[in-house]
mmCIF file of C-alpha atoms in Angstrom:
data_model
loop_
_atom_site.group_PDB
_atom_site.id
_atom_site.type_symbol
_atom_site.label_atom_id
_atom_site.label_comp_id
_atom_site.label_asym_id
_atom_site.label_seq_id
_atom_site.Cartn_x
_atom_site.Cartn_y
_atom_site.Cartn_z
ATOM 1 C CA UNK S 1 102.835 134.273 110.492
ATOM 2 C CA UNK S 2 104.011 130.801 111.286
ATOM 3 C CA UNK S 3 103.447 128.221 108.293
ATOM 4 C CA UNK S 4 102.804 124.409 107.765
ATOM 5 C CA UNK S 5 104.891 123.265 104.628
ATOM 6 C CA UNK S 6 103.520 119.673 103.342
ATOM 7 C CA UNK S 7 106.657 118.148 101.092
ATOM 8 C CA UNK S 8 105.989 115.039 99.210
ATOM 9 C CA UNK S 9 107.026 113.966 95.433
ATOM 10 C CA UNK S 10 103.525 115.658 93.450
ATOM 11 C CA UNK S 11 103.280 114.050 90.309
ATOM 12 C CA UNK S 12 99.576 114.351 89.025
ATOM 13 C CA UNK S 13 99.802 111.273 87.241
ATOM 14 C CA UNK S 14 100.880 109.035 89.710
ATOM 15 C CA UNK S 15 97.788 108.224 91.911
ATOM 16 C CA UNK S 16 100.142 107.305 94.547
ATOM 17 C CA UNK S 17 102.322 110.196 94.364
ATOM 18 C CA UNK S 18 99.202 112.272 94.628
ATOM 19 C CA UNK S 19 97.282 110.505 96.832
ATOM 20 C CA UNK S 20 100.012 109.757 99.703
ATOM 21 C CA UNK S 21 100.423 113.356 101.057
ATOM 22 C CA UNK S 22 98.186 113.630 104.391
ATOM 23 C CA UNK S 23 96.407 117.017 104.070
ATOM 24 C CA UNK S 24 94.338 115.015 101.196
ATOM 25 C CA UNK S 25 92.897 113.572 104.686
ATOM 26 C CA UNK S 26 93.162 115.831 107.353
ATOM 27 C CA UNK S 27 92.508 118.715 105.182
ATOM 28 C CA UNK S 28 90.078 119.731 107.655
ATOM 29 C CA UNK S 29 92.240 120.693 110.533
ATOM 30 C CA UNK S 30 95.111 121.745 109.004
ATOM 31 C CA UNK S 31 93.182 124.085 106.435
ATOM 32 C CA UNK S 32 93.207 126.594 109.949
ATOM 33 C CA UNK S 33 96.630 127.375 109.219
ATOM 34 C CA UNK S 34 98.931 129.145 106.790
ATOM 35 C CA UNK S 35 99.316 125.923 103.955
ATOM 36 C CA UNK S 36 102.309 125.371 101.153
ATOM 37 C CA UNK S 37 102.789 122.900 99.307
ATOM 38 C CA UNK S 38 105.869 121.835 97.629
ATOM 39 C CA UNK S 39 107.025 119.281 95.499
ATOM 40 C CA UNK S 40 110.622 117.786 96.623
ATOM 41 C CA UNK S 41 112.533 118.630 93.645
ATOM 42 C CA UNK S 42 111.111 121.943 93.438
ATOM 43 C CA UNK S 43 111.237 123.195 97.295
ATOM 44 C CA UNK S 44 110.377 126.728 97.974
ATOM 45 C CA UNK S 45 112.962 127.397 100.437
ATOM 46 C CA UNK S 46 112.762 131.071 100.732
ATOM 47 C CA UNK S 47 109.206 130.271 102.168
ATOM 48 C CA UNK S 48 110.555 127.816 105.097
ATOM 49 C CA UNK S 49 111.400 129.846 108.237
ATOM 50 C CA UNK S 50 112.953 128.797 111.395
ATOM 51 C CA UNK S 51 109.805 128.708 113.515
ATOM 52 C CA UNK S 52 107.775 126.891 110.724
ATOM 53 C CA UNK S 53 106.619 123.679 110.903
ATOM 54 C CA UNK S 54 107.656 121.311 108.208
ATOM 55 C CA UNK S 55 105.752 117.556 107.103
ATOM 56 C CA UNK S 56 107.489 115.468 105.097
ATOM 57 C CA UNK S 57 105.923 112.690 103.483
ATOM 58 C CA UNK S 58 104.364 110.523 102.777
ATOM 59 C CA UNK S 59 105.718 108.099 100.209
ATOM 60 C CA UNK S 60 109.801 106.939 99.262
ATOM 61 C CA UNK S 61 111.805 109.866 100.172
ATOM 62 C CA UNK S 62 114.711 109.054 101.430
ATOM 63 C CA UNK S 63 117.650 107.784 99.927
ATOM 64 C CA UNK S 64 115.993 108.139 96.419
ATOM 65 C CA UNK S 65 118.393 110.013 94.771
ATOM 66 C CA UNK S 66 120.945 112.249 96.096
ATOM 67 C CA UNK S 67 119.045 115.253 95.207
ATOM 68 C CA UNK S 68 116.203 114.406 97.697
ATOM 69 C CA UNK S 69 119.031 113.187 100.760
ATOM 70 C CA UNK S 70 120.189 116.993 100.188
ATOM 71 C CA UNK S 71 117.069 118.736 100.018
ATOM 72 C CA UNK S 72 116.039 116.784 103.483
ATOM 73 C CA UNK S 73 119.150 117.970 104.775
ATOM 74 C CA UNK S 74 118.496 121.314 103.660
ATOM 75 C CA UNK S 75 115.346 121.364 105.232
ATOM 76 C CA UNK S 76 116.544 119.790 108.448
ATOM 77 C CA UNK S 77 119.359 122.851 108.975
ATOM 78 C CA UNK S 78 116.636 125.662 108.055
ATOM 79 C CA UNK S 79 113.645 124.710 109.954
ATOM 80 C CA UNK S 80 113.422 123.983 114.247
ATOM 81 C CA UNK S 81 110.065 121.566 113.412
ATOM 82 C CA UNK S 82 110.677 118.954 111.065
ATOM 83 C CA UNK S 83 107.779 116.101 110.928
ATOM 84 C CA UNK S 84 108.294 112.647 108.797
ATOM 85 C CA UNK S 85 104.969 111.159 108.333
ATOM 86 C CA UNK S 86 104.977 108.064 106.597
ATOM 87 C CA UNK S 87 108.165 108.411 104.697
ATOM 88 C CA UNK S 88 110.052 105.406 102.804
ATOM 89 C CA UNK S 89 113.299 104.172 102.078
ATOM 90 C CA UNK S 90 113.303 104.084 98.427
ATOM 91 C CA UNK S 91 116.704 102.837 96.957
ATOM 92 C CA UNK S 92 116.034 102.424 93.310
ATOM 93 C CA UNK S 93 117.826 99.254 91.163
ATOM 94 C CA UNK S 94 117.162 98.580 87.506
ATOM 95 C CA UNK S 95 116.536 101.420 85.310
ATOM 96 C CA UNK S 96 116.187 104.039 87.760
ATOM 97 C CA UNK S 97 119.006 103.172 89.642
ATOM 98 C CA UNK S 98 120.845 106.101 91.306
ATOM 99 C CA UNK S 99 123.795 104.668 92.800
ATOM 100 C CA UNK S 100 123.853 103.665 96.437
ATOM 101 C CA UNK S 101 126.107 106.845 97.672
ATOM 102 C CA UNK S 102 123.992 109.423 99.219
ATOM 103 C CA UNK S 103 124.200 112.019 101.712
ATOM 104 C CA UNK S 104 123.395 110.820 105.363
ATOM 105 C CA UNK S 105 120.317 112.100 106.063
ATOM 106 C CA UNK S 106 120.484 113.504 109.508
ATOM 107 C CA UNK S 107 117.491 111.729 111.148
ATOM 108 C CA UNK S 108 117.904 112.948 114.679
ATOM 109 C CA UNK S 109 117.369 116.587 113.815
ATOM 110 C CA UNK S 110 113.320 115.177 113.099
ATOM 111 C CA UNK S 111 111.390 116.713 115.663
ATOM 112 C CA UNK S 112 108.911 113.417 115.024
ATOM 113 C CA UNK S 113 109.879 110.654 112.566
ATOM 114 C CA UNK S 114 107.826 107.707 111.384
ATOM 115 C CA UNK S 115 108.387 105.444 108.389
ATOM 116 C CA UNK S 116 106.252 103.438 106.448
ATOM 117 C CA UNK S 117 108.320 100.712 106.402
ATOM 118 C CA UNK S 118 106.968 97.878 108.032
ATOM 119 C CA UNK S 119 110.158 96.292 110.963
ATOM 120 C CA UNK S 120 112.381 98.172 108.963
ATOM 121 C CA UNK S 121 116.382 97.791 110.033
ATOM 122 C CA UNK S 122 116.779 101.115 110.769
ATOM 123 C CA UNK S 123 114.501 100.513 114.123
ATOM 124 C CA UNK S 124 112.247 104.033 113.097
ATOM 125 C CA UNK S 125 108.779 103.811 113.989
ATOM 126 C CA UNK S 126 106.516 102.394 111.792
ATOM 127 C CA UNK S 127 103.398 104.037 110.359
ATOM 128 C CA UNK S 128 101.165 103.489 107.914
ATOM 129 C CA UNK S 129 101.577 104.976 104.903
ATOM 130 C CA UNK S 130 98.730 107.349 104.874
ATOM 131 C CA UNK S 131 96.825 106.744 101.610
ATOM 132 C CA UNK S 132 95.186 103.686 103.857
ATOM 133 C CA UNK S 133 92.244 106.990 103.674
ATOM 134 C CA UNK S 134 92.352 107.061 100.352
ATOM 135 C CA UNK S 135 89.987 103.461 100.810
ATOM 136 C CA UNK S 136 86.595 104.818 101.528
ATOM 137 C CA UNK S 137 84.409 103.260 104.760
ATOM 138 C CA UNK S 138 83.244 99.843 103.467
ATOM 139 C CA UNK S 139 84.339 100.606 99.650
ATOM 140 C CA UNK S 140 85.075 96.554 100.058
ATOM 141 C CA UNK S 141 81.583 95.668 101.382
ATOM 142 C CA UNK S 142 80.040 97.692 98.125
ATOM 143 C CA UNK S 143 82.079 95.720 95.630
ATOM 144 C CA UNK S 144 81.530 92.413 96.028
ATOM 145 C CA UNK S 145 81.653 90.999 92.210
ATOM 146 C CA UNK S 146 84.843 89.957 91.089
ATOM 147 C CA UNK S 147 84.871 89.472 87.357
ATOM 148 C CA UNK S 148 87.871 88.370 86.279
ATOM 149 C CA UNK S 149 90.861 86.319 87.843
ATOM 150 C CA UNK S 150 93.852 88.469 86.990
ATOM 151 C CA UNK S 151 93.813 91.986 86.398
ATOM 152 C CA UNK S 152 97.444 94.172 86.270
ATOM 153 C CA UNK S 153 98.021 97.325 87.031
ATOM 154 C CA UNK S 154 101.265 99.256 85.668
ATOM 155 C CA UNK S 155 103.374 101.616 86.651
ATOM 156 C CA UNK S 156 102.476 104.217 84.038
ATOM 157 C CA UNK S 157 106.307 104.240 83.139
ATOM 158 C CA UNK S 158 106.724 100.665 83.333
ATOM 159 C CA UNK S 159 104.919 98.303 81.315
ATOM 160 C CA UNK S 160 104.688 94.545 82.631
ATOM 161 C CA UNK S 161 105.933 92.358 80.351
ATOM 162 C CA UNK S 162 106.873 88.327 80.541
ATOM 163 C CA UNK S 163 103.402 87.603 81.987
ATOM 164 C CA UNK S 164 101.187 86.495 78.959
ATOM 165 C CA UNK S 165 98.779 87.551 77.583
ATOM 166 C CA UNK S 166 96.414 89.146 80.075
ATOM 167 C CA UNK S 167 93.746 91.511 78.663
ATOM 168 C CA UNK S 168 92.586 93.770 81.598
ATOM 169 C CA UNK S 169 95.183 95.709 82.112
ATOM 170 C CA UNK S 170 95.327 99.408 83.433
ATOM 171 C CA UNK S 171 98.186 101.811 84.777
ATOM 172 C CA UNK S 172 98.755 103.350 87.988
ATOM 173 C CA UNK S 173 97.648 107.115 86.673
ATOM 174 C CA UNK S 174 94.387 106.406 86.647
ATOM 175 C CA UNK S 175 92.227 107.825 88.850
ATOM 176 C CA UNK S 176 91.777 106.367 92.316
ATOM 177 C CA UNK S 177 88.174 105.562 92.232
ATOM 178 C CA UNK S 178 89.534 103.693 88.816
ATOM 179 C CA UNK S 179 92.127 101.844 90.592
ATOM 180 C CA UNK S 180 90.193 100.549 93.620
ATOM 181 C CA UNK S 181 87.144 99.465 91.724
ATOM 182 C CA UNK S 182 89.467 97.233 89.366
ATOM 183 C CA UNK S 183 91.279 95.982 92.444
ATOM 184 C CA UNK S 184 87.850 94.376 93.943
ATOM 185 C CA UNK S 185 86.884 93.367 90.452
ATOM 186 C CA UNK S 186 90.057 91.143 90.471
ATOM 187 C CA UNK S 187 90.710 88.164 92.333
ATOM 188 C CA UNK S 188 94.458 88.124 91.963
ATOM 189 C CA UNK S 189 96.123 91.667 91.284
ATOM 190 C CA UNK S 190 99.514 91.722 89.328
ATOM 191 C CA UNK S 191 101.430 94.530 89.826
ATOM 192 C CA UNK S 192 104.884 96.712 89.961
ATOM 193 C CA UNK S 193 103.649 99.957 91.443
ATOM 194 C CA UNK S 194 103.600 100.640 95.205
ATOM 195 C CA UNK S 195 100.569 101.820 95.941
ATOM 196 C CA UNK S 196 98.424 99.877 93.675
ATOM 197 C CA UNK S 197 100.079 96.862 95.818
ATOM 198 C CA UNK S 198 99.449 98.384 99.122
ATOM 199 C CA UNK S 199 96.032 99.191 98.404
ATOM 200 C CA UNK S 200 95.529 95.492 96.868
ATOM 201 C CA UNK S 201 96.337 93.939 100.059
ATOM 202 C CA UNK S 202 94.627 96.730 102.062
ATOM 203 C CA UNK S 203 91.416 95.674 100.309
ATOM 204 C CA UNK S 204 92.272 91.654 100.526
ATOM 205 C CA UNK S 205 93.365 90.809 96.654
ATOM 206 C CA UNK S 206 95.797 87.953 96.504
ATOM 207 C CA UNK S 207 98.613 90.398 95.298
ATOM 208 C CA UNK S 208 101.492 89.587 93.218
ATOM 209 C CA UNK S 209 104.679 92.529 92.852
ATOM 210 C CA UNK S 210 106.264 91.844 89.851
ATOM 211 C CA UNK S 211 110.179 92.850 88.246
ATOM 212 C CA UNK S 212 110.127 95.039 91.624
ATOM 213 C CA UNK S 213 112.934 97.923 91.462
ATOM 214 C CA UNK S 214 113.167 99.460 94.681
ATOM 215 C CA UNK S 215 114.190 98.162 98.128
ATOM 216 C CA UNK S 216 110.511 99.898 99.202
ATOM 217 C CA UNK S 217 108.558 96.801 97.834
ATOM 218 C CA UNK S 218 110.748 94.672 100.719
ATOM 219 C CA UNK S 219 108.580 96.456 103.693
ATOM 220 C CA UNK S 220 105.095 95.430 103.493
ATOM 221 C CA UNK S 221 103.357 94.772 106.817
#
């Protein structure tokens, strides 16, 4: 029986991580078919047939590390329907920094390929990335009260330091209802994760991206 493969980074406490993959959304159609899930650095290959159908994405997945540029590869030779939904360019600098030598990924081998990088110089089609759903209908319009002027959000494995001394402070693996509600509590959001950006702006919080370490911070629409 055909499958649908959804491959994303999964890391449980990463609300973006988590919360970027697009069955959490569309659950409801797809759940007609034959479902795996893997996590990029742990891909299931023996699972992945030809005739498959295989979605990538969302969030920064290519040219990460070269680990992930070979796995897409990988992918890209074993299955006829490859699908990028939302994917990133993610080069990493500071500590995380991989080097800048990766494998090409072999982009016209996608079957359908969309990036969430916003006029991006590669010229790929822009999408948004697809935890926009993750913002329930008029979550904004139900919290109004802002009650204080700064609030930062971490990366849980990067503190923000160099700021002051700002109290109300949470990180980026807390849970999403956590997140959002602090966001529209806060009238100016400080922040070096992603996602905790993207849905700051989404939800229209003067946002600030702070010590930023990856060339995916550089393609906000």
């Amino acid at each position: 029986m055909k499958k649908i493969h959804f491959i994303n980074r999964i890391d449980w406490d990463n609300a973006g991580d988590w919360g970027c993959c697009p069955l959490n959304y569309y659950l409801d159609y797809f759940e007609q078919f034959n479902l795996i899930r893997h996590d990029i650095d742990f891909i299931d290959y023996k699972e992945i047939e030809p005739e498959d159908v295989v979605i990538l994405g969302g969030s920064g997945l290519f040219n990460v590390t070269r680990s992930f540029n070979e796995a897409i590869n990988k992918i890209l030779e074993r299955c006829n329907h490859v699908i990028a939904w939302s994917a990133g360019f993610n080069t990493h600098d500071k500590q995380w920094f991989q080097g800048t030598d990766f494998p090409t990924i072999s982009m016209d081998k996608f079957s359908m390929l969309s990036i969430r990088d916003y006029q991006h110089q590669s010229g790929i089609e822009w999408l948004p990335d697809p935890s926009a759903a993750a913002i329930p209908k008029d979550f904004l319009k139900s919290q109004q009260n802002t009650i204080r002027k700064y609030g930062v959000i971490e990366h849980k494995d990067l503190p923000i330091k160099g700021i002051g001394y700002i109290e109300d402070r949470i990180k980026n693996s807390e849970s999403l209802y956590n997140i959002l509600k602090f966001i529209c509590e806060s009238e100016v959001v400080i922040t070096n994760s992603y996602h905790c950006a993207y849905w700051s702006i989404l939800l229209q919080r003067k946002t600030i991206v702070i010590n930023k370490w990856s060339t995916k911070f550089n393609y906000f629409k």
